[in-house]
CSV table of C-alpha atoms in Angstrom, one decimal:
chain,number,residue,atom,x,y,z
A,1,MET,CA,-15.1,203.1,29.4
A,2,ASN,CA,-17.4,205.6,27.4
A,3,ASP,CA,-20.5,203.4,26.6
A,4,PHE,CA,-21.6,206.1,24.2
A,5,GLU,CA,-21.1,206.2,20.5
A,6,TYR,CA,-20.8,209.7,18.8
A,7,GLU,CA,-21.4,210.1,15.2
A,8,ARG,CA,-22.7,212.0,12.0
A,9,ARG,CA,-24.1,210.1,9.4
A,10,PHE,CA,-24.6,211.6,5.6
A,11,PHE,CA,-26.3,209.9,2.5
A,12,CYS,CA,-24.2,209.4,-0.7
A,13,HIS,CA,-25.0,208.2,-4.2
A,14,ALA,CA,-21.5,206.8,-4.4
A,15,LEU,CA,-18.1,206.3,-2.9
A,16,PRO,CA,-15.3,207.5,-5.4
A,17,ALA,CA,-13.2,205.0,-6.5
A,18,GLU,CA,-10.2,206.9,-4.6
A,19,TYR,CA,-11.2,205.5,-1.5
A,20,ARG,CA,-12.0,201.9,-2.6
A,21,LYS,CA,-8.7,201.1,-4.7
A,22,GLY,CA,-6.8,199.0,-2.6
A,23,ASN,CA,-9.2,199.2,0.3
A,24,PRO,CA,-10.9,196.1,0.7
A,25,PRO,CA,-14.4,196.3,2.8
A,26,GLU,CA,-15.7,194.5,5.6
A,27,LEU,CA,-18.5,192.5,4.9
A,28,VAL,CA,-21.1,192.8,7.5
A,29,ILE,CA,-24.5,190.7,8.3
A,30,GLN,CA,-26.4,192.3,11.1
A,31,SER,CA,-30.0,190.9,12.3
A,32,TYR,CA,-32.1,193.0,14.8
A,33,TYR,CA,-34.3,191.1,17.7
A,34,VAL,CA,-35.3,194.3,19.2
A,35,HIS,CA,-35.9,197.6,17.5
A,36,SER,CA,-38.6,199.9,19.2
A,37,ASN,CA,-38.6,203.3,19.9
A,38,ASN,CA,-35.0,203.8,19.1
A,39,TYR,CA,-34.0,200.3,21.6
A,40,VAL,CA,-32.3,198.3,19.8
A,41,LEU,CA,-30.4,194.4,20.3
A,42,ARG,CA,-28.4,193.4,17.9
A,43,VAL,CA,-26.4,190.0,16.5
A,44,ARG,CA,-23.5,190.9,14.0
A,45,LEU,CA,-21.1,189.1,12.0
A,46,THR,CA,-18.1,190.3,10.1
A,47,SER,CA,-15.4,189.2,7.6
A,48,ARG,CA,-12.6,190.5,5.8
A,49,SER,CA,-12.2,187.4,3.9
A,50,ILE,CA,-15.2,187.6,1.7
A,51,ASN,CA,-15.4,190.0,-1.2
A,52,LEU,CA,-19.0,190.6,-2.7
A,53,VAL,CA,-20.5,192.9,-4.7
A,54,MET,CA,-23.5,194.7,-2.7
A,55,ASP,CA,-26.9,194.6,-5.0
A,56,CYS,CA,-30.6,193.9,-4.6
A,57,ASP,CA,-29.7,190.2,-4.9
A,58,THR,CA,-27.2,189.9,-2.2
A,59,TYR,CA,-29.4,188.8,0.3
A,60,PRO,CA,-27.8,187.9,3.7
A,61,ILE,CA,-29.0,184.6,4.9
A,62,ASP,CA,-28.2,183.3,1.7
A,63,VAL,CA,-24.6,184.6,2.2
A,64,LEU,CA,-24.4,183.2,5.4
A,65,HIS,CA,-25.2,179.8,4.2
A,66,ASN,CA,-22.8,180.1,1.7
A,67,TYR,CA,-19.8,181.4,3.6
A,68,ARG,CA,-20.7,180.6,7.2
A,69,ASP,CA,-17.2,179.4,8.1
A,70,ALA,CA,-15.6,182.5,6.8
A,71,PHE,CA,-16.7,185.3,9.4
A,72,SER,CA,-13.9,185.9,11.7
A,73,HIS,CA,-16.0,188.1,14.4
A,74,ALA,CA,-19.6,188.3,15.9
A,75,TYR,CA,-21.2,190.5,18.6
A,76,VAL,CA,-24.0,191.0,20.5
A,77,THR,CA,-24.7,194.7,20.9
A,78,VAL,CA,-27.8,196.7,22.8
A,79,LYS,CA,-28.4,200.5,21.9
A,80,GLY,CA,-30.3,203.1,23.6
A,81,PRO,CA,-32.4,206.0,21.5
A,82,ALA,CA,-29.9,208.8,19.5
A,83,SER,CA,-30.5,212.2,20.0
A,84,LEU,CA,-28.0,214.9,18.0
A,85,GLY,CA,-25.2,212.1,17.0
A,86,THR,CA,-24.9,210.9,20.5
A,87,ARG,CA,-26.4,207.2,21.5
A,88,TYR,CA,-25.8,204.7,24.2
A,89,GLU,CA,-24.3,201.6,23.0
A,90,LYS,CA,-22.7,198.4,24.5
A,91,GLU,CA,-20.9,195.6,22.6
A,92,MET,CA,-19.6,192.2,23.8
A,93,GLU,CA,-17.7,189.7,21.2
A,94,ILE,CA,-19.4,186.1,21.0
A,95,ASP,CA,-18.6,183.0,19.1
A,96,THR,CA,-19.2,183.3,15.3
A,97,ARG,CA,-21.1,179.7,15.2
A,98,ILE,CA,-23.6,180.9,17.8
A,99,ALA,CA,-23.9,184.1,16.1
A,100,ALA,CA,-24.5,182.4,12.8
A,101,GLU,CA,-27.5,180.3,14.4
A,102,LEU,CA,-29.1,183.2,15.9
A,103,ILE,CA,-29.1,185.0,12.7
A,104,THR,CA,-30.2,181.9,10.9
A,105,ARG,CA,-33.4,181.7,13.6
A,106,GLY,CA,-34.5,185.0,13.7
A,107,GLY,CA,-34.5,189.0,13.2
A,108,ASP,CA,-34.7,191.5,10.9
A,109,THR,CA,-31.2,191.1,8.4
A,110,VAL,CA,-29.0,193.8,6.9
A,111,ILE,CA,-26.1,193.2,4.7
A,112,LYS,CA,-23.2,195.8,3.7
A,113,ASN,CA,-19.5,196.2,2.8
A,114,ARG,CA,-17.9,198.7,5.0
A,115,TYR,CA,-15.2,200.8,4.0
A,116,SER,CA,-12.9,202.4,6.7
A,117,VAL,CA,-11.4,205.8,5.0
A,118,TRP,CA,-9.5,208.5,6.6
A,119,ILE,CA,-10.6,211.9,5.6
A,120,ALA,CA,-9.2,215.4,6.6
A,121,GLU,CA,-8.6,214.8,10.5
A,122,ASP,CA,-11.4,211.8,10.8
A,123,GLY,CA,-11.7,208.4,10.5
A,124,TRP,CA,-15.0,207.6,8.5
A,125,ASN,CA,-16.9,204.4,8.0
A,126,VAL,CA,-18.8,204.1,4.2
A,127,ASP,CA,-21.6,201.4,4.4
A,128,VAL,CA,-22.4,200.1,0.9
A,129,PHE,CA,-26.0,198.2,1.4
A,130,GLY,CA,-27.1,194.9,-0.3
A,131,ALA,CA,-30.5,193.0,-0.8
A,132,THR,CA,-33.6,195.4,-0.2
A,133,ASN,CA,-31.3,198.4,1.1
A,134,ALA,CA,-29.4,198.2,-2.1
A,135,PRO,CA,-28.2,200.9,-3.8
A,136,LEU,CA,-28.0,202.9,-0.5
A,137,ILE,CA,-24.7,204.3,0.4
A,138,ILE,CA,-23.9,205.8,4.2
A,139,ALA,CA,-21.1,207.3,5.2
A,140,GLU,CA,-20.5,208.4,9.1
A,141,ALA,CA,-17.7,210.2,10.7
A,142,ALA,CA,-17.3,209.0,14.4
A,143,ARG,CA,-15.4,210.0,17.4
A,144,SER,CA,-14.8,209.5,21.0
A,145,GLY,CA,-16.5,212.7,21.9
A,146,PRO,CA,-19.2,215.0,19.9
A,147,VAL,CA,-18.3,215.3,15.9
A,148,THR,CA,-18.1,219.0,15.9
A,149,ASN,CA,-16.2,221.3,13.2
A,150,LEU,CA,-16.3,218.4,11.0
A,151,THR,CA,-15.1,218.5,7.3
A,152,ILE,CA,-17.6,216.8,5.2
A,153,PRO,CA,-16.5,215.1,1.8
A,154,LYS,CA,-18.3,216.5,-1.3
A,155,PHE,CA,-19.6,213.1,-2.0
A,156,CYS,CA,-21.9,213.3,1.0
A,157,LEU,CA,-25.1,214.8,-0.4
A,158,THR,CA,-26.9,215.4,2.7
A,159,GLU,CA,-27.1,214.8,6.4
A,160,VAL,CA,-29.1,212.4,8.0
A,161,THR,CA,-27.8,212.1,11.6
A,162,ASP,CA,-31.5,212.8,13.1
A,163,GLN,CA,-33.4,211.0,10.5
A,164,PRO,CA,-34.1,207.4,12.0
A,165,ARG,CA,-35.5,206.0,8.7
A,166,PHE,CA,-31.5,205.4,8.0
A,167,SER,CA,-30.4,203.8,11.1
A,168,ASN,CA,-29.9,200.1,10.3
A,169,GLU,CA,-32.5,198.7,12.6
A,170,SER,CA,-35.0,200.8,10.5
A,171,LEU,CA,-33.6,199.8,7.4
A,172,ALA,CA,-33.7,196.3,8.5
A,173,ALA,CA,-37.7,196.4,9.5
A,174,SER,CA,-38.4,199.4,6.3
A,175,PRO,CA,-35.7,198.8,3.5
A,176,PHE,CA,-34.6,201.9,1.5
A,177,SER,CA,-36.2,200.3,-1.6
A,178,ARG,CA,-39.5,200.9,-0.2
A,179,TRP,CA,-39.0,204.4,-0.2
A,180,ALA,CA,-36.0,205.7,-2.0
A,181,GLY,CA,-38.1,207.5,-4.4
A,182,GLU,CA,-40.2,209.3,-2.1
A,183,PHE,CA,-36.7,210.1,-0.4
A,184,GLU,CA,-35.2,211.2,-3.8
A,185,ALA,CA,-37.8,213.2,-4.7
A,186,GLU,CA,-37.8,215.2,-1.1
A,187,LEU,CA,-34.0,215.7,-1.4
A,188,SER,CA,-34.8,217.4,-4.9
A,189,GLU,CA,-37.3,219.2,-4.0
A,190,LYS,CA,-35.4,220.7,-0.5
A,191,GLY,CA,-31.9,220.4,-1.5
A,192,PRO,CA,-29.2,219.1,0.9
A,193,SER,CA,-29.2,219.9,4.4
A,194,PHE,CA,-26.2,219.7,7.3
A,195,GLN,CA,-26.7,220.1,10.9
A,196,GLN,CA,-25.5,223.3,12.4
A,197,VAL,CA,-25.3,222.5,15.8
A,198,PHE,CA,-21.9,220.9,15.7
A,199,GLY,CA,-19.9,223.9,15.3
A,200,THR,CA,-18.7,224.8,11.8
A,201,ASN,CA,-19.2,222.3,8.7
A,202,LYS,CA,-16.2,222.8,6.8
A,203,MET,CA,-17.0,221.2,2.9
A,204,GLY,CA,-14.2,218.9,1.4
A,205,ASP,CA,-13.1,218.3,-1.9
């Protein structure tokens, strides 16, 4: 089994309605107990039966308290440092009740709706964040090997694959709301950027 994940990640302002229609998201709550120098220990809860709008008032611990019994899957995950879209990851499924207790008792949390969409030849995950990370949207394309010659949809504004501040563990500790203005100003000044080391980027519709 390959214990590495391969992905490219992109900053977005919106997920087009065509990808939301008839495509209910998966609700994800994650808590990070170690997130230092890109080493991570994470507990994750997921549900496809909870439909919530992600905004600045959607707090993960409140949601967990209100919908505790609606979570269907839970995992413990360890990750190593990322480099050029490649990262060690090992995951194990655990009891949702244990995961809920762990998340309630500690760690830095993230909440998001995850939409799974198919674009060109790739499956994508598009994460719409809530709480102190709202209104951040990150799209990621993942494969079983390096993500090369990728068709990048036009709603992806710039690539953030190798920007650690956009990793989920960094967002748990230093939420997007703290530095969103700085990033938007940087994007406006420098313009979009896409990695050139992954073969040929094809800009989609």
